[in-house]
C-alpha atoms as one frame of an Amber mdcrd trajectory, in Angstrom:
protein
 -66.243 -50.063 -58.379 -69.893 -51.130 -58.583 -72.183 -48.341 -59.984 -75.935
 -48.241 -60.670 -76.892 -47.468 -64.234 -80.085 -46.208 -65.666 -80.744 -49.650
 -67.239 -80.366 -51.248 -63.833 -82.688 -48.661 -62.235 -85.478 -48.942 -64.723
 -87.337 -52.158 -63.629 -87.613 -51.050 -60.006 -88.534 -47.451 -60.964 -91.288
 -48.717 -63.321 -92.609 -50.739 -60.419 -92.974 -47.553 -58.388 -89.909 -47.908
 -56.264 -88.254 -44.528 -55.593 -84.578 -43.757 -55.610 -84.171 -43.937 -51.862
 -86.115 -47.132 -51.650 -84.050 -48.708 -54.411 -80.902 -47.771 -52.526 -82.194
 -49.627 -49.461 -83.280 -52.653 -51.506 -79.937 -52.835 -53.282 -77.791 -52.710
 -50.146 -76.870 -55.929 -48.574 -76.502 -55.766 -44.819 -73.667 -57.910 -43.769
 -74.303 -60.464 -41.046 -73.200 -59.303 -37.605 -70.228 -61.439 -36.470 -70.851
 -60.525 -32.821 -68.871 -60.459 -29.580 -66.881 -63.664 -30.124 -65.552 -62.589
 -33.481 -64.787 -59.106 -32.103 -62.751 -60.480 -29.194 -60.987 -62.890 -31.591
 -59.498 -60.091 -33.552 -56.942 -59.620 -30.781 -55.672 -63.188 -31.277 -55.942
 -63.045 -35.028 -53.613 -60.130 -35.407 -50.822 -62.232 -36.926 -53.239 -63.514
 -39.590 -54.158 -60.005 -40.930 -50.952 -59.522 -42.804 -50.343 -56.059 -41.370
 -46.690 -55.040 -41.263 -45.378 -53.178 -38.203 -48.884 -53.078 -36.805 -50.137
 -54.199 -33.363 -53.779 -54.735 -32.528 -53.993 -53.158 -29.113 -57.698 -53.651
 -28.212 -60.954 -55.176 -29.369 -64.170 -54.509 -27.511 -67.728 -55.388 -28.413
 -70.041 -52.491 -27.385 -73.786 -52.402 -27.355 -75.097 -48.791 -27.054 -78.779
 -48.045 -27.793 -77.859 -46.795 -31.233 -76.578 -50.210 -32.287 -73.826 -52.667
 -31.366 -70.333 -52.543 -32.863 -66.882 -53.932 -32.390 -64.312 -51.224 -31.589
 -60.701 -52.113 -32.520 -57.638 -50.090 -31.677 -54.208 -50.578 -33.373 -50.822
 -48.932 -33.591 -48.721 -48.777 -36.733 -45.099 -48.338 -35.648 -43.912 -46.191
 -34.256 -46.972 -44.159 -32.961 -49.679 -44.072 -35.565 -52.718 -44.919 -33.462
 -55.961 -46.038 -35.186 -59.514 -46.630 -33.939 -62.070 -48.500 -36.051 -65.686
 -49.298 -35.325 -67.296 -52.248 -37.101 -71.119 -52.149 -36.746 -73.513 -55.064
 -36.553 -75.824 -53.421 -39.047 -73.117 -52.811 -41.663 -74.338 -51.374 -44.963
 -71.109 -52.128 -46.784 -70.007 -48.556 -46.364 -66.601 -47.277 -45.117 -65.932
 -43.817 -43.753 -62.467 -42.493 -42.966 -62.075 -39.326 -41.005 -59.472 -36.548
 -41.335 -57.783 -34.998 -38.376 -57.762 -31.586 -36.750 -55.015 -28.929 -36.154
 -51.744 -30.713 -35.798 -53.355 -33.972 -34.811 -51.918 -36.036 -31.991 -55.283
 -37.435 -30.884 -57.772 -39.769 -32.537 -60.663 -38.130 -34.278 -64.192 -37.995
 -32.913 -65.843 -41.097 -34.461 -69.265 -40.521 -33.111 -70.184 -37.117 -34.635
 -67.660 -36.255 -37.436 -67.810 -33.207 -39.730 -70.441 -33.517 -42.560 -72.652
 -35.996 -40.664 -74.605 -33.334 -38.772 -73.590 -34.830 -35.427 -75.178 -38.225
 -36.287 -73.171 -41.224 -35.494 -72.331 -42.855 -38.802 -71.725 -46.222 -37.156
 -75.491 -46.195 -36.365 -76.199 -45.633 -39.982 -74.184 -48.654 -41.135 -70.730
 -47.233 -41.730 -67.508 -48.810 -40.626 -65.755 -45.668 -39.268 -61.974 -45.160
 -38.882 -60.008 -42.363 -37.355 -56.422 -41.852 -36.372 -53.969 -39.592 -34.521
 -51.965 -38.381 -37.506 -48.945 -40.535 -36.750 -47.866 -39.112 -33.423 -49.173
 -38.573 -29.898 -49.785 -35.066 -28.483 -48.507 -36.104 -25.030 -45.185 -36.605
 -26.616 -45.354 -34.014 -29.371 -47.761 -31.208 -28.498 -48.766 -28.992 -31.403
 -46.281 -28.958 -34.245 -43.253 -30.012 -32.198 -42.984 -33.189 -34.328 -41.899
 -31.044 -37.206 -38.173 -31.870 -36.886 -38.928 -35.555 -37.444 -39.413 -36.089
 -41.166 -41.037 -39.491 -40.742 -43.607 -38.136 -38.395 -44.180 -35.184 -40.637
 -44.701 -37.412 -43.657 -47.218 -39.437 -41.670 -49.060 -36.326 -40.603 -49.215
 -35.137 -44.179 -49.979 -38.163 -46.215 -48.965 -41.634 -44.942 -51.608 -41.717
 -42.131 -54.344 -41.916 -44.800 -52.749 -44.938 -46.373 -51.920 -46.653 -43.144
 -55.358 -46.150 -41.638 -57.038 -47.469 -44.782 -54.776 -50.495 -44.808 -55.558
 -51.496 -41.291 -59.312 -50.873 -41.845 -59.446 -53.024 -45.009 -57.684 -55.910
 -43.248 -60.169 -55.728 -40.234 -63.209 -55.448 -42.516 -62.141 -58.526 -44.506
 -61.422 -60.477 -41.394 -64.615 -59.424 -39.560 -67.229 -59.523 -42.358 -65.555
 -61.786 -44.918 -65.878 -59.163 -47.654 -64.755 -55.671 -48.536 -66.685 -52.355
 -48.530 -68.757 -51.539 -51.612 -68.687 -47.801 -50.934 -65.836 -45.786 -49.462
 -65.812 -42.212 -48.268 -63.474 -39.650 -46.701 -64.560 -36.575 -44.735 -62.849
 -33.895 -42.732 -62.800 -30.158 -41.953 -59.888 -27.745 -41.426 -56.803 -30.029
 -41.130 -59.262 -32.751 -42.065 -60.181 -30.688 -45.130 -56.556 -30.531 -46.066
 -56.459 -34.305 -45.508 -59.453 -34.590 -47.913 -57.396 -33.012 -50.680 -54.673
 -35.580 -50.164 -57.162 -38.455 -50.089 -58.600 -37.356 -53.459 -55.382 -36.552
 -55.193 -52.993 -39.225 -53.746 -55.422 -42.119 -52.940 -58.041 -41.852 -55.587
 -58.583 -45.663 -55.782 -59.310 -45.807 -51.994 -62.359 -43.578 -51.986 -65.575
 -43.033 -54.046 -66.572 -39.827 -52.444 -64.532 -37.196 -50.567 -65.830 -34.258
 -48.493 -63.458 -31.491 -47.514 -64.497 -28.511 -45.373 -62.464 -25.267 -44.890
 -59.367 -27.070 -46.175 -56.323 -26.461 -48.272 -55.955 -27.543 -51.924 -53.448
 -27.820 -54.662 -49.718 -27.069 -54.928 -48.073 -23.704 -55.396 -46.966 -24.527
 -58.938 -50.588 -25.394 -59.844 -51.446 -21.690 -59.805 -54.508 -22.160 -57.662
 -54.765 -18.635 -56.388 -53.041 -19.219 -53.044 -55.183 -22.180 -52.061 -52.088
 -24.362 -51.456 -50.314 -24.856 -48.079 -47.380 -22.604 -48.942 -49.747 -19.883
 -50.097 -51.927 -20.193 -47.060 -48.925 -20.185 -44.722 -47.696 -17.022 -46.437
 -51.123 -15.334 -46.255 -51.289 -16.222 -42.559 -47.899 -14.772 -41.975 -48.650
 -11.575 -43.841 -51.875 -11.254 -41.768 -49.888 -11.573 -38.534 -47.391  -8.993
 -39.793 -50.167  -6.588 -40.747 -52.172  -7.188 -37.656 -55.997  -7.454 -37.254
 -58.228  -4.528 -36.765 -58.764  -3.609 -33.055 -61.688  -5.677 -31.712 -64.137
  -2.774 -31.488 -63.355  -1.584 -35.065 -63.544  -5.116 -36.461 -66.919  -5.603
 -34.820 -68.126  -2.180 -36.098 -67.042  -2.877 -39.655 -68.628  -6.370 -39.505
 -71.976  -4.859 -38.319 -71.910  -2.198 -40.939 -71.321  -4.854 -43.622 -74.229
  -6.853 -42.426 -76.401  -3.734 -42.173 -75.606  -2.731 -45.810 -75.661  -6.154
 -47.377 -78.045  -8.285 -45.465 -81.020  -7.617 -47.699 -79.239  -8.424 -50.946
 -80.626 -11.890 -50.573 -84.170 -10.701 -50.360 -84.464 -10.781 -46.592 -83.025
  -8.993 -43.581 -82.145 -11.805 -41.215 -78.669 -10.884 -40.000 -76.883 -13.039
 -42.518 -75.040 -11.869 -45.676 -75.747 -14.483 -48.331 -74.880 -12.604 -51.518
 -71.372 -11.979 -50.300 -69.630 -11.078 -53.559 -72.292  -8.479 -54.403 -71.609
  -6.533 -51.262 -69.825  -3.186 -51.937 -67.397  -3.754 -49.129 -64.768  -1.177
 -50.152 -67.383   1.598 -50.111 -68.651   0.438 -46.666 -65.172   0.519 -45.195
 -64.312   3.933 -46.775 -67.550   5.365 -45.358 -66.217   4.501 -41.925 -63.005
   6.649 -42.374 -62.372   8.795 -39.330 -63.028  12.561 -40.012 -62.773  14.109
 -36.574 -60.318  11.998 -34.710 -60.302   8.298 -33.729 -63.346   7.474 -31.683
 -62.407   3.778 -31.365 -64.847   2.579 -34.000 -64.060   4.635 -37.059 -61.247
   3.505 -39.466 -58.030   5.526 -39.669 -55.776   5.468 -42.712 -53.757   2.675
 -41.068 -56.930   0.688 -40.360 -58.035   1.048 -44.014 -54.721  -0.175 -45.103
 -55.062  -3.272 -42.972 -58.532  -3.885 -44.456 -57.151  -3.659 -47.951 -54.285
  -6.037 -47.213 -56.511  -8.620 -45.554 -59.221  -8.607 -48.331 -56.722  -8.519
 -51.220 -54.781 -11.498 -52.674 -51.117 -11.881 -51.634 -49.009 -11.275 -54.766
 -45.448 -12.309 -55.611 -43.849 -11.590 -59.041 -47.166 -10.733 -60.566 -48.896
 -13.917 -59.437 -51.482 -14.600 -56.737 -49.914 -16.806 -54.060 -52.249 -16.187
 -51.144 -56.064 -16.087 -51.128 -57.803 -13.111 -49.531 -59.990 -13.133 -46.450
 -63.736 -12.720 -47.080 -64.915  -9.175 -46.646 -67.830 -10.678 -44.724 -65.547
 -11.976 -42.008 -64.633 -10.114 -38.807 -61.184  -8.702 -39.727 -60.249  -8.267
 -36.088 -59.711 -12.073 -35.956 -57.819 -13.021 -39.050 -54.384 -14.383 -38.156
 -54.604 -18.074 -38.658 -54.948 -18.862 -34.922 -51.193 -19.640 -34.447 -51.089
 -21.995 -37.407 -48.511 -20.156 -39.493 -45.747 -20.712 -36.949 -46.375 -24.523
 -37.069 -46.372 -24.819 -40.825 -43.283 -22.709 -41.106 -41.753 -25.146 -38.624
 -42.789 -28.121 -40.743 -41.431 -26.498 -43.891 -38.035 -25.764 -42.194 -37.912
 -28.914 -39.982 -37.729 -26.826 -36.801 -38.540 -28.453 -33.415 -39.914 -25.121
 -32.194 -42.612 -22.894 -33.744 -41.212 -20.138 -36.025 -42.286 -16.644 -35.505
 -44.183 -15.570 -38.574 -42.943 -12.001 -38.076 -39.509 -13.256 -39.268 -40.798
 -14.828 -42.420 -39.975 -12.987 -45.671 -42.360 -13.980 -48.442 -40.168 -12.708
 -51.343 -37.061 -14.671 -50.363 -38.481 -17.715 -48.567 -41.724 -18.612 -50.420
 -40.008 -20.863 -52.921 -38.209 -22.936 -50.255 -41.408 -23.310 -48.148 -43.378
 -24.428 -51.229 -40.608 -26.900 -52.063 -40.815 -28.496 -48.705 -44.559 -28.495
 -48.202 -45.421 -29.535 -51.697 -42.413 -31.437 -52.905 -41.238 -33.207 -49.743
 -44.464 -33.758 -47.845 -47.258 -33.310 -50.414 -49.014 -31.618 -47.483 -51.956
 -31.010 -49.799 -53.340 -32.797 -52.891 -52.235 -31.327 -56.142 -54.690 -29.993
 -58.774 -53.833 -32.692 -61.343 -54.405 -35.441 -58.835 -57.846 -34.066 -57.914
 -58.733 -33.867 -61.637 -57.765 -37.443 -62.104 -59.894 -38.427 -59.183 -62.876
 -36.739 -60.749 -62.188 -38.177 -64.135 -62.641 -41.573 -62.580 -66.240 -40.518
 -61.889 -65.479 -40.109 -58.228 -67.378 -37.416 -56.346 -66.086 -34.404 -54.408
 -67.751 -31.852 -52.094 -65.892 -28.696 -51.023 -67.526 -26.672 -48.185 -66.509
 -23.444 -46.520 -67.905 -20.844 -44.266 -67.971 -17.370 -45.715 -67.079 -15.928
 -42.239 -64.163 -18.208 -41.604 -61.282 -16.341 -39.843 -58.991 -19.373 -39.616
 -58.733 -20.403 -43.324 -59.673 -17.705 -45.754 -62.953 -18.534 -47.545 -61.389
 -17.735 -51.014 -59.038 -20.719 -50.548 -62.017 -22.934 -51.567 -63.459 -20.377
 -54.078 -60.079 -20.063 -55.919 -59.318 -23.747 -55.939 -62.809 -24.556 -57.346
 -62.307 -21.886 -60.017 -58.968 -23.508 -60.914 -60.559 -26.987 -60.956 -63.146
 -25.760 -63.470 -60.552 -24.177 -65.618 -58.403 -27.350 -65.577 -61.214 -29.648
 -66.694 -64.737 -28.419 -66.991 -66.109 -31.848 -67.664 -64.485 -33.615 -64.713
 -65.405 -30.720 -62.347 -69.071 -31.629 -62.932 -68.385 -34.364 -60.339 -67.509
 -31.640 -57.815 -69.654 -29.159 -55.878 -68.553 -26.149 -53.816 -70.880 -25.080
 -51.060 -70.176 -21.607 -49.577 -72.073 -21.186 -46.289 -73.178 -17.624 -45.519
 -72.844 -16.408 -41.909 -70.788 -19.477 -40.975 -67.351 -19.556 -39.347 -64.642
 -22.137 -39.379 -66.406 -25.531 -40.015 -69.398 -24.377 -38.019 -70.623 -21.555
 -35.766 -71.881 -18.060 -36.584 -75.289 -16.709 -37.351 -75.899 -18.718 -40.522
 -77.163 -22.206 -41.164 -74.202 -24.355 -40.100 -75.765 -27.838 -39.705 -75.295
 -29.976 -42.716 -75.540 -33.622 -43.689 -73.170 -33.716 -46.561 -72.366 -37.376
 -45.889 -75.934 -38.511 -46.643 -75.919 -36.243 -49.761 -72.654 -37.720 -50.920
 -73.815 -41.330 -50.298 -77.000 -40.706 -52.386 -74.907 -39.224 -55.164 -72.333
 -42.098 -55.211 -74.661 -45.047 -54.625 -77.813 -43.866 -56.361 -76.682 -41.366
 -58.936 -78.939 -38.761 -57.328 -77.828 -35.240 -58.295 -77.125 -33.033 -55.295
 -79.969 -30.588 -54.836 -82.490 -32.718 -56.843 -85.716 -33.856 -55.250 -84.169
 -37.254 -54.656 -81.140 -35.676 -52.995 -82.115 -32.365 -51.284 -79.344 -29.987
 -50.247 -80.372 -28.261 -47.083 -78.533 -26.490 -44.238 -80.137 -25.438 -41.015
 -79.438 -23.756 -37.672 -79.954 -25.859 -34.586 -81.892 -24.474 -31.754 -79.753
 -23.768 -28.637 -79.277 -27.158 -26.861 -81.794 -28.564 -29.284 -81.759 -31.863
 -31.217 -79.653 -32.132 -34.415 -82.586 -32.774 -36.700 -83.748 -30.282 -39.282
 -87.332 -30.581 -38.095 -86.392 -28.964 -34.778 -84.186 -26.286 -36.296 -84.452
 -22.487 -35.790 -84.438 -22.004 -39.521 -83.245 -23.724 -42.715 -81.841 -22.618
 -46.051 -81.097 -24.317 -49.341 -77.439 -25.284 -49.582 -76.681 -23.642 -52.954
 -73.763 -24.774 -55.169 -71.259 -22.018 -55.733 -71.594 -19.355 -57.276 -75.336
 -19.468 -56.399 -76.818 -18.240 -53.180 -80.136 -18.559 -51.395 -82.670 -15.856
 -52.184 -85.944 -15.339 -50.376 -88.848 -15.387 -52.809 -90.821 -12.856 -50.800
 -93.542 -15.227 -49.592 -93.706 -18.251 -47.330 -92.108 -18.803 -43.991 -88.687
 -17.180 -44.022 -87.585 -19.872 -41.528 -88.110 -22.630 -44.090 -85.667 -23.588
 -46.975 -88.763 -24.050 -49.246 -89.190 -20.274 -49.209 -85.874 -19.737 -51.000
 -84.438 -20.370 -54.460 -80.805 -20.634 -55.503 -79.889 -17.628 -57.621 -76.654
 -16.999 -59.552 -74.079 -14.956 -57.815 -71.776 -12.478 -59.577 -70.385 -13.544
 -62.912 -66.891 -15.049 -62.885 -65.373 -11.877 -64.460 -66.117  -9.868 -61.276
 -64.614 -12.435 -58.840 -61.795 -10.847 -56.865 -59.629 -13.861 -57.741 -57.479
 -13.352 -60.903 -55.115 -16.096 -62.070 -52.459 -13.560 -63.103 -51.982  -9.969
 -62.286 -51.566  -7.610 -65.206
């Protein structure tokens, strides 16, 4: 893959051309083939060399943001793909992960990590797919009994979509992409782990939000699919706190820990320094249950949810963040679907019937060994050793996928290869829920950050590649300039700390400070 070197930079930099300007100068904008070439793709299908693939549509569209050719295709039996080929192509390719149990094509106009911006308008060829099946035929996880569809959902869809996209790019532009990216959140974050570990040569930069990483045998602290499924099941079996009590505990946590980042703004940023156990214990009922205090049974639930799930002295399930609302932690119905995938059941499986001690090994064997539902640790390390780049992102208040899934995997990644992990960053977003939402700064443009890192060697968080998150005004534009407030997007384990002067609504008034040392992290590789 083409990479810029310091030697290659120096003549332009000496001439006063900055890093961003150099990137623009170095990019070649491919000539726009136009409507005739777009329409011809339908009749050229047989010349693309794609097996078991039918081009089902080709339409030249001219929105105000820039014209593009939209092509739809189906890889037999039911893997639907949509690809947009812009006139102003910057030799970039972006592939999107899915959501939930897929069944529908991803939103190509405003995907995760682009801050709602249309990447086609910024010169990316963009591709999305339905995960290998159609929700009209297979709603939710009901495709689980079909091993072929399950394999497509887990891994093959990434390969098949890339194959179709590469053929169309070559046919339409007469050349291949110079830079290739993958991004997704939730199930798309899980897809990102597979893209990095299984298809390292396909992508230069991978962005995975609120995802699932590693295999059970990798000892990644429960970040794997079997571990997450087991933690979800245990959460369902334990039950969430009653709504009023969950909200009361959440508010007490914010009240006690909000100012640990130097500012009381309704967001807990220094999450791991928050004395959560003491806060919960102080809410113990002393004169009967008033509906907001915590009974012994409630405190037991709190302990179970915020503790790792253990099996035979090993962490197999990551804990929920103590800054999340523990009334809502149950995986949103997801454990029943992944249990169905593991056991090839056409119907969802009641997580109340799942026995971790006796069934975990079998579930892990299916999800890891049969489907490779997530990318393994060794594969991700190999991806990074090739000088590829990786962003992990997670909201601290996620109640769908435990935040410590990303924390624990990143810790395992650093332990596995400290040098290679320098090509990876973890961003933990305070006050943010699953992929977005919450009181924190949940608007990000990780895609632009990643492209500057890959294409221009600009270190994330440097002046040439600022790492900023912001909160959009209600119904307001996506741009940072119109935001309610902004914050530095600090690489874990750092957090944004208010310096005590300057506008607290501006990221420039904050610095990234170290969080708790690794020895105090709740994640331990082995129990002992």
